[in-house]
CSV table of N, CA and C in Angstrom, one decimal:
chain,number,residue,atom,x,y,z
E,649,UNK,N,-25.2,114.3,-16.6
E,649,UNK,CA,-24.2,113.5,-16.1
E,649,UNK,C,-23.7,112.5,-17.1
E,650,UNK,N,-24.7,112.3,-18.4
E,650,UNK,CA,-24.3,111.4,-19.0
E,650,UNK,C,-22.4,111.3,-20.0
E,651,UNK,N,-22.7,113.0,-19.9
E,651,UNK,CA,-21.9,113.3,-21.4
E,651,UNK,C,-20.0,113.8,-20.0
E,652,UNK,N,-20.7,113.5,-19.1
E,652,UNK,CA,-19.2,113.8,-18.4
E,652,UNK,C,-18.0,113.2,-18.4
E,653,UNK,N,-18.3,111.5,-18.8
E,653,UNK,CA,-17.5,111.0,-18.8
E,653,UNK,C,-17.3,110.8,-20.3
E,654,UNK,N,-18.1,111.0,-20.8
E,654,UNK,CA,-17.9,110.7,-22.3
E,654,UNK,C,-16.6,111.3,-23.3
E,655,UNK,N,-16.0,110.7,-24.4
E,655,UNK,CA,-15.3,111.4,-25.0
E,655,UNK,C,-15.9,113.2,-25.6
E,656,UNK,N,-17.2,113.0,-25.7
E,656,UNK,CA,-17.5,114.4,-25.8
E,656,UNK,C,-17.4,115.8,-24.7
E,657,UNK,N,-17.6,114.9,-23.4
E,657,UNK,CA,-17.2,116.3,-23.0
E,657,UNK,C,-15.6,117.1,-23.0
E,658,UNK,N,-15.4,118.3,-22.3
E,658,UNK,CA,-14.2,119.1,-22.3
E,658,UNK,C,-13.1,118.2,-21.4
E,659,UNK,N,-11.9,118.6,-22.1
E,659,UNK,CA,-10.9,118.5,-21.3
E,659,UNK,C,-11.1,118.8,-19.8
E,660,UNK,N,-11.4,120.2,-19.2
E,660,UNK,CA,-11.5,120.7,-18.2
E,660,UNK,C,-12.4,119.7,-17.2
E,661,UNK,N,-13.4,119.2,-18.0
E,661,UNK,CA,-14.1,118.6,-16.9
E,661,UNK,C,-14.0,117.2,-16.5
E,662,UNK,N,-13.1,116.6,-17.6
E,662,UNK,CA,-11.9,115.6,-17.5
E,662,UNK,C,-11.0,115.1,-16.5
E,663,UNK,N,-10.4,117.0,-16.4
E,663,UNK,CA,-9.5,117.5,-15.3
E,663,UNK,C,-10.3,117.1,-14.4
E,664,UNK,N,-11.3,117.6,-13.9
E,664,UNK,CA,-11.8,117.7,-12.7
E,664,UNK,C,-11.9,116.5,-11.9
E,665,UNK,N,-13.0,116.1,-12.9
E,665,UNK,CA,-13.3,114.0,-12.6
E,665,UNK,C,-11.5,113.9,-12.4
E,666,UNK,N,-10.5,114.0,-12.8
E,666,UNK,CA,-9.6,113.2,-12.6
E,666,UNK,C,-8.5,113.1,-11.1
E,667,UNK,N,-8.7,114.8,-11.2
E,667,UNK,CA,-8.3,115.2,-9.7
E,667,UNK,C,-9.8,114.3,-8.3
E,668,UNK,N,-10.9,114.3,-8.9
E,668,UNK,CA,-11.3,113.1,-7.7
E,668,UNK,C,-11.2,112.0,-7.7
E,669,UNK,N,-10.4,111.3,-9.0
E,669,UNK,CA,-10.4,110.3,-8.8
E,669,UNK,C,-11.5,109.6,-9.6
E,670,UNK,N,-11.9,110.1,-10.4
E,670,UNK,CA,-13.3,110.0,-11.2
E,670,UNK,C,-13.3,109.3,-12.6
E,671,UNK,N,-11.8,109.6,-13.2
E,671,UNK,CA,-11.4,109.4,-14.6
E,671,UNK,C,-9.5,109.7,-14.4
E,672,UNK,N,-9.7,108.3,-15.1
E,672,UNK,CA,-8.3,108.0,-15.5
E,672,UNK,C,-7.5,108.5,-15.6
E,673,UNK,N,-6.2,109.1,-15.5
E,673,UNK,CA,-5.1,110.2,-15.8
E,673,UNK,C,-4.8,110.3,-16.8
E,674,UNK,N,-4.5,108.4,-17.6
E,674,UNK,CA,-3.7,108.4,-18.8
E,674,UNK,C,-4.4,108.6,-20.0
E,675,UNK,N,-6.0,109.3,-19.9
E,675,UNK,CA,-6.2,109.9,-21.2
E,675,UNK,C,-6.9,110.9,-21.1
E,676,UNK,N,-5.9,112.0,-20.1
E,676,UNK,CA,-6.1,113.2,-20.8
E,676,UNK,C,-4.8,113.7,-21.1
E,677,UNK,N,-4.9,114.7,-21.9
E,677,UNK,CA,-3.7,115.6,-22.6
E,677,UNK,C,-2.8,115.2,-21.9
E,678,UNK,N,-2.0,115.2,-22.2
E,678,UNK,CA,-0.5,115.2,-22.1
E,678,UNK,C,0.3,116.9,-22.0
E,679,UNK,N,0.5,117.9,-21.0
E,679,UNK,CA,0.9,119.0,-21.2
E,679,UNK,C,2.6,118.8,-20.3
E,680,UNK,N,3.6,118.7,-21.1
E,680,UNK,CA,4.9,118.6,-20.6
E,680,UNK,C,5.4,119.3,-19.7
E,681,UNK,N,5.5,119.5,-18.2
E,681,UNK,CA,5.7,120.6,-17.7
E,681,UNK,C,7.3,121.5,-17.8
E,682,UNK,N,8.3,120.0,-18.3
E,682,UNK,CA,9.6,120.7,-19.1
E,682,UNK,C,9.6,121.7,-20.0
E,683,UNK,N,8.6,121.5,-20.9
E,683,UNK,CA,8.4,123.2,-21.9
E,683,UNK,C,8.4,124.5,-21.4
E,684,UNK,N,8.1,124.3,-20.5
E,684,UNK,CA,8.6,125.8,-19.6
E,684,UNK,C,10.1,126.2,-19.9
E,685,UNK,N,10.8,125.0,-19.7
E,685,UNK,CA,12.5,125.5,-19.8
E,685,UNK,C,13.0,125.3,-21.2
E,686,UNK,N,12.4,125.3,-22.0
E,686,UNK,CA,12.7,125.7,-23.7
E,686,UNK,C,13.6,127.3,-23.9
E,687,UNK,N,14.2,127.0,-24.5
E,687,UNK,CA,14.9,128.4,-24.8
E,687,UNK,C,13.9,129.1,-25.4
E,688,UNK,N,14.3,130.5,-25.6
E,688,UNK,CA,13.6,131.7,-26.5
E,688,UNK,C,13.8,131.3,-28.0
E,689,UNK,N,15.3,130.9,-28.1
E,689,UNK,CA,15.7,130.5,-30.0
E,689,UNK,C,14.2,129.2,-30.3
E,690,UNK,N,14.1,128.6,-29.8
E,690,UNK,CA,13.4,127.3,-30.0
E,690,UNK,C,12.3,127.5,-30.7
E,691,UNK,N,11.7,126.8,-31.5
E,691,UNK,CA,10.1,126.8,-32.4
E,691,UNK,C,9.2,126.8,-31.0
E,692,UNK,N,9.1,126.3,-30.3
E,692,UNK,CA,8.0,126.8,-29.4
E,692,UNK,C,8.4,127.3,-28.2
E,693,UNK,N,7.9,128.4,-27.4
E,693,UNK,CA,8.5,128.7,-25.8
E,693,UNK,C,7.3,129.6,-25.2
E,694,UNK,N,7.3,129.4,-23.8
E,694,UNK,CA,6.4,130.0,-23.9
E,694,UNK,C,5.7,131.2,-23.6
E,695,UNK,N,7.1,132.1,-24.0
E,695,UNK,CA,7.0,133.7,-24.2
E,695,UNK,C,6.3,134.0,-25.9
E,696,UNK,N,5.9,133.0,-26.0
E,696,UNK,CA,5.4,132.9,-27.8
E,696,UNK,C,3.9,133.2,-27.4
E,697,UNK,N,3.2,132.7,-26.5
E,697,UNK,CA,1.9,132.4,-26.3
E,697,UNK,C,1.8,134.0,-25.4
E,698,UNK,N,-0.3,133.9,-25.6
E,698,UNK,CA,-0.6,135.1,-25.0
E,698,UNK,C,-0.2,135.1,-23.3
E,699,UNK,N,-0.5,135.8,-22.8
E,699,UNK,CA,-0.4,135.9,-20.9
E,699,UNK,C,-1.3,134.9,-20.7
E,700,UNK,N,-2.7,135.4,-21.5
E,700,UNK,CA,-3.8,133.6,-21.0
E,700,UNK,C,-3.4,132.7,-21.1
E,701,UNK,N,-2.9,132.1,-22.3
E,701,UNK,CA,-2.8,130.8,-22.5
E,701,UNK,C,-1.2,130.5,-21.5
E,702,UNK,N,-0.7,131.1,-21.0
E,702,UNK,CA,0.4,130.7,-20.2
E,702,UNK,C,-0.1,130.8,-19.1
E,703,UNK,N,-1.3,131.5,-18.6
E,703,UNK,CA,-1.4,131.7,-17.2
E,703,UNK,C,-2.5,130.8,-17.5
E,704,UNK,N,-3.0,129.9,-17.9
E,704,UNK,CA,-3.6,128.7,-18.2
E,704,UNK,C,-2.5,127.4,-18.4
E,705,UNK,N,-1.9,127.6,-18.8
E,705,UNK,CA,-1.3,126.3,-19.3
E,705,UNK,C,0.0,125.8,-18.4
E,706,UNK,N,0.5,126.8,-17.6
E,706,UNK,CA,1.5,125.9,-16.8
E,706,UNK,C,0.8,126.2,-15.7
E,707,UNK,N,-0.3,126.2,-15.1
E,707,UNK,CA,-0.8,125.5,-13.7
E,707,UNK,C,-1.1,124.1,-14.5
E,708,UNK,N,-1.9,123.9,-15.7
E,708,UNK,CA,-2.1,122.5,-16.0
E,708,UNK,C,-0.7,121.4,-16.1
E,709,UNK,N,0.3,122.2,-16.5
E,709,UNK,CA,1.4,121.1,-16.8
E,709,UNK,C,1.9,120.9,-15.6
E,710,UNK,N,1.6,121.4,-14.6
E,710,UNK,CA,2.0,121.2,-13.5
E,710,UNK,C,1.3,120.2,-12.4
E,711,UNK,N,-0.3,120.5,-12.9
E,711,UNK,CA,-1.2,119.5,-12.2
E,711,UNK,C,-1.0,118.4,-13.1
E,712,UNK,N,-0.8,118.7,-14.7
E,712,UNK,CA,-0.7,116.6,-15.1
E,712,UNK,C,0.6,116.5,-14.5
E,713,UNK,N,1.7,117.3,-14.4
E,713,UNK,CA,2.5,116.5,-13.9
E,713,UNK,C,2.3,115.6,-12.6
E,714,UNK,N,2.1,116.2,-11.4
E,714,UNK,CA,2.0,115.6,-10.4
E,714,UNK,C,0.9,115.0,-10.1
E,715,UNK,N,0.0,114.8,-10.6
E,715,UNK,CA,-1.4,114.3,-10.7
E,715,UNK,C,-2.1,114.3,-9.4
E,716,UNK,N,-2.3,115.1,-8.8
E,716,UNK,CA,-2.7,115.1,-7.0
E,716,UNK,C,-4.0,114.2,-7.5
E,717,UNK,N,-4.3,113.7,-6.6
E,717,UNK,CA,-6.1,113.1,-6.8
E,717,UNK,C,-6.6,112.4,-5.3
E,718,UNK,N,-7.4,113.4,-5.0
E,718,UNK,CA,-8.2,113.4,-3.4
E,718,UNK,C,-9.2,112.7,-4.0
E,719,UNK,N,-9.3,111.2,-3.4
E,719,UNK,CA,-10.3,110.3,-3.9
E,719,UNK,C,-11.4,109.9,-2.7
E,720,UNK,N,-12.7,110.3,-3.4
E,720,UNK,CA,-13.9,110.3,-3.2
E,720,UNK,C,-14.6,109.3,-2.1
E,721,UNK,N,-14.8,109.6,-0.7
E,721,UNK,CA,-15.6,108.1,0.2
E,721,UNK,C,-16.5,107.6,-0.9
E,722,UNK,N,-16.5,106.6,-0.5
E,722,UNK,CA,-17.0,105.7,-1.5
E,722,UNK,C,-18.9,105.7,-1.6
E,723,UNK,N,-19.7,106.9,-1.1
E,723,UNK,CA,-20.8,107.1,-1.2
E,723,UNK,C,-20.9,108.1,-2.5
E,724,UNK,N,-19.7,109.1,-2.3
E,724,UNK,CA,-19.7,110.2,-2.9
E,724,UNK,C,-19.5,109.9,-4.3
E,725,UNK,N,-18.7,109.0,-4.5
E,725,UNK,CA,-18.4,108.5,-5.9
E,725,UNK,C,-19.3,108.4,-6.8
E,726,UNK,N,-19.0,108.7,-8.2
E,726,UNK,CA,-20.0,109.0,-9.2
E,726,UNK,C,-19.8,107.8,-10.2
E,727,UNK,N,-20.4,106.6,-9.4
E,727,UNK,CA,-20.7,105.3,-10.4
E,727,UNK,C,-21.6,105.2,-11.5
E,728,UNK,N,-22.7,106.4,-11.6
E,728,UNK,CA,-23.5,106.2,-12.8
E,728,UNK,C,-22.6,106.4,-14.1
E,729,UNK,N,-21.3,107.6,-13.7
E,729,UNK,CA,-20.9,107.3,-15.0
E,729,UNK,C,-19.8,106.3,-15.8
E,730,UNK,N,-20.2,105.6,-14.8
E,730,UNK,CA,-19.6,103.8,-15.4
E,730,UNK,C,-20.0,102.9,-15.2
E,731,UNK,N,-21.1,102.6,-15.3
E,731,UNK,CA,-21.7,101.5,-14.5
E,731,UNK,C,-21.1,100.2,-15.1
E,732,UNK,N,-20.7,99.8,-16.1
E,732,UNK,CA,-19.7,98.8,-16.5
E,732,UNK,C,-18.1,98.7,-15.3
E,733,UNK,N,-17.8,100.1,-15.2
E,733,UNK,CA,-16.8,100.3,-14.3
E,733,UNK,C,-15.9,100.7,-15.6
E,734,UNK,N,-14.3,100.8,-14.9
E,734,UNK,CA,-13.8,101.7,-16.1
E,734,UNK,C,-12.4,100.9,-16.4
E,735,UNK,N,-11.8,99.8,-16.1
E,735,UNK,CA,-10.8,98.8,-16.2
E,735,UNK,C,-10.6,98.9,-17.7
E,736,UNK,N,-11.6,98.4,-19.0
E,736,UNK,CA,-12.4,97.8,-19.8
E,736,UNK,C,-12.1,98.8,-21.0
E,737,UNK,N,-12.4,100.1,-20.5
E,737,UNK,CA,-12.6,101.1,-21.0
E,737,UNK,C,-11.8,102.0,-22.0
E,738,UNK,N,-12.0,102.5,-23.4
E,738,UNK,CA,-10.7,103.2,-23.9
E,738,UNK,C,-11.4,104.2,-24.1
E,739,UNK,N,-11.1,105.4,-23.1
E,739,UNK,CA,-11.1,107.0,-23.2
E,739,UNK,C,-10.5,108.4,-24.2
E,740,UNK,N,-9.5,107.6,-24.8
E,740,UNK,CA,-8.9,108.2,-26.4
E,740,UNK,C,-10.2,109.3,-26.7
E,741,UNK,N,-9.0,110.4,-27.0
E,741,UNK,CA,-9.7,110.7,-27.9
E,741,UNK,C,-10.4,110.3,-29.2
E,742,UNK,N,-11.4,110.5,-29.8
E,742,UNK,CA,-11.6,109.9,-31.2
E,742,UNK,C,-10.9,110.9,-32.1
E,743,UNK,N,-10.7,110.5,-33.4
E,743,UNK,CA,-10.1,111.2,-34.5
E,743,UNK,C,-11.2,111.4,-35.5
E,744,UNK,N,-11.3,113.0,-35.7
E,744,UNK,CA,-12.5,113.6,-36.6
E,744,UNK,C,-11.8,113.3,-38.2
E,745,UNK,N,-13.2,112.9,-38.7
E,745,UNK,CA,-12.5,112.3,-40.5
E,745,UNK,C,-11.4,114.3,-41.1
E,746,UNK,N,-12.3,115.0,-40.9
E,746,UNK,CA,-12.0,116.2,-41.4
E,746,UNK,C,-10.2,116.4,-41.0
E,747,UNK,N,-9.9,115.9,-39.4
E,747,UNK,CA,-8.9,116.3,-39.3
E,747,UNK,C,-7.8,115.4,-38.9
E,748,UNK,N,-8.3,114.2,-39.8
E,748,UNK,CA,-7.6,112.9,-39.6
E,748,UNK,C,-6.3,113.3,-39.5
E,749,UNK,N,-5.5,113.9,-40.7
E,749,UNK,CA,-4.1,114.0,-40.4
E,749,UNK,C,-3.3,114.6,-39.4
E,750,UNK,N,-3.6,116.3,-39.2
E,750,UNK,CA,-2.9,116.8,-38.1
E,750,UNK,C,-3.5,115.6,-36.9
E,751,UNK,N,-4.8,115.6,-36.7
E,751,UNK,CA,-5.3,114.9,-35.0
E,751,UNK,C,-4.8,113.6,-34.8
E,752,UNK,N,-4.0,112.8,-36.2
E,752,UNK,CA,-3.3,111.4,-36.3
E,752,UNK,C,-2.0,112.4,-35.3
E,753,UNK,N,-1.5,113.3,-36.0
E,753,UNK,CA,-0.4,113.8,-35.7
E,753,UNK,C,-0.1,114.6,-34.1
E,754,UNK,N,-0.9,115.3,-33.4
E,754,UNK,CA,-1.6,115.4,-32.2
E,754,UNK,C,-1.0,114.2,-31.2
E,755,UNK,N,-1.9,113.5,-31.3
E,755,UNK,CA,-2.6,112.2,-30.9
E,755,UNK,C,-1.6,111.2,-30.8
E,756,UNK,N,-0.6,111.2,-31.5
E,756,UNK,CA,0.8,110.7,-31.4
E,756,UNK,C,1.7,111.4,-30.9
E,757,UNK,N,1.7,112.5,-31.0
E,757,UNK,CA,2.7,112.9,-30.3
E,757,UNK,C,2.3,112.5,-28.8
E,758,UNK,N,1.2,113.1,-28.2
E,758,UNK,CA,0.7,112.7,-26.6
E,758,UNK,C,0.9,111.5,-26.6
E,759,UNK,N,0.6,110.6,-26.9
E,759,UNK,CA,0.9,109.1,-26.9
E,759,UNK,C,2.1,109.2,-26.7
E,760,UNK,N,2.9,109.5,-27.2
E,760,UNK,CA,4.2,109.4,-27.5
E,760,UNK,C,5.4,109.9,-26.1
E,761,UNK,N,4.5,111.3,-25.5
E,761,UNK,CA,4.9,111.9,-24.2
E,761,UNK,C,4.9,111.3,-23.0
E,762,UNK,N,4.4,110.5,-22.9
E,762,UNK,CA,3.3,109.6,-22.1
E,762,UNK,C,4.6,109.0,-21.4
């Protein structure tokens, strides 16, 4: 339970905590659900990507878009992983030295979407 809230664990499980209400919205990815309507001419669309990654990636842009979040009776709630609480807290990703530049470049853009 420790590493759930942590910046180490996955995206996915992120997701999860965030749909109950468990972790914050505003720092996970950013997936634009307008990219769908990108033309074919465009540098990215997403007849570019495999079937997986599109049959992955716009149910996500769709759930960050509308952010549903069925939140937890308050027994259910998973306070060990904040015992500070989470007001306080900056969930950012960190930036790996190796890939300082693109993940500066990443990392701004999502900021940027926001």
């Amino acid at each position: 339970m420790r590493l759930a809230a942590s910046p180490a664990s996955t995206r996915f499980s992120k997701l999860y905590l965030a749909l109950l209400g468990q972790f914050p919205w505003k720092y996970l990815p950013t997936i634009p659900v307008e990219m769908i309507l990108l033309p074919t001419w465009a540098p990215f669309h997403i007849y570019k990507m495999s079937s997986w990654s599109r049959a992955m990636l716009v149910p996500l842009a769709i759930i960050n878009h509308f952010k549903p979040t069925r939140e937890l009776p308050g027994e259910k709630q998973m306070h060990e992983l904040y015992p500070l609480g989470t007001e306080h807290k900056d969930f950012r990703l960190p930036l790996r030295r190796a890939n300082l530049y693109l993940g500066a470049i990443f990392l701004s853009s999502a900021e940027t979407m926001r």
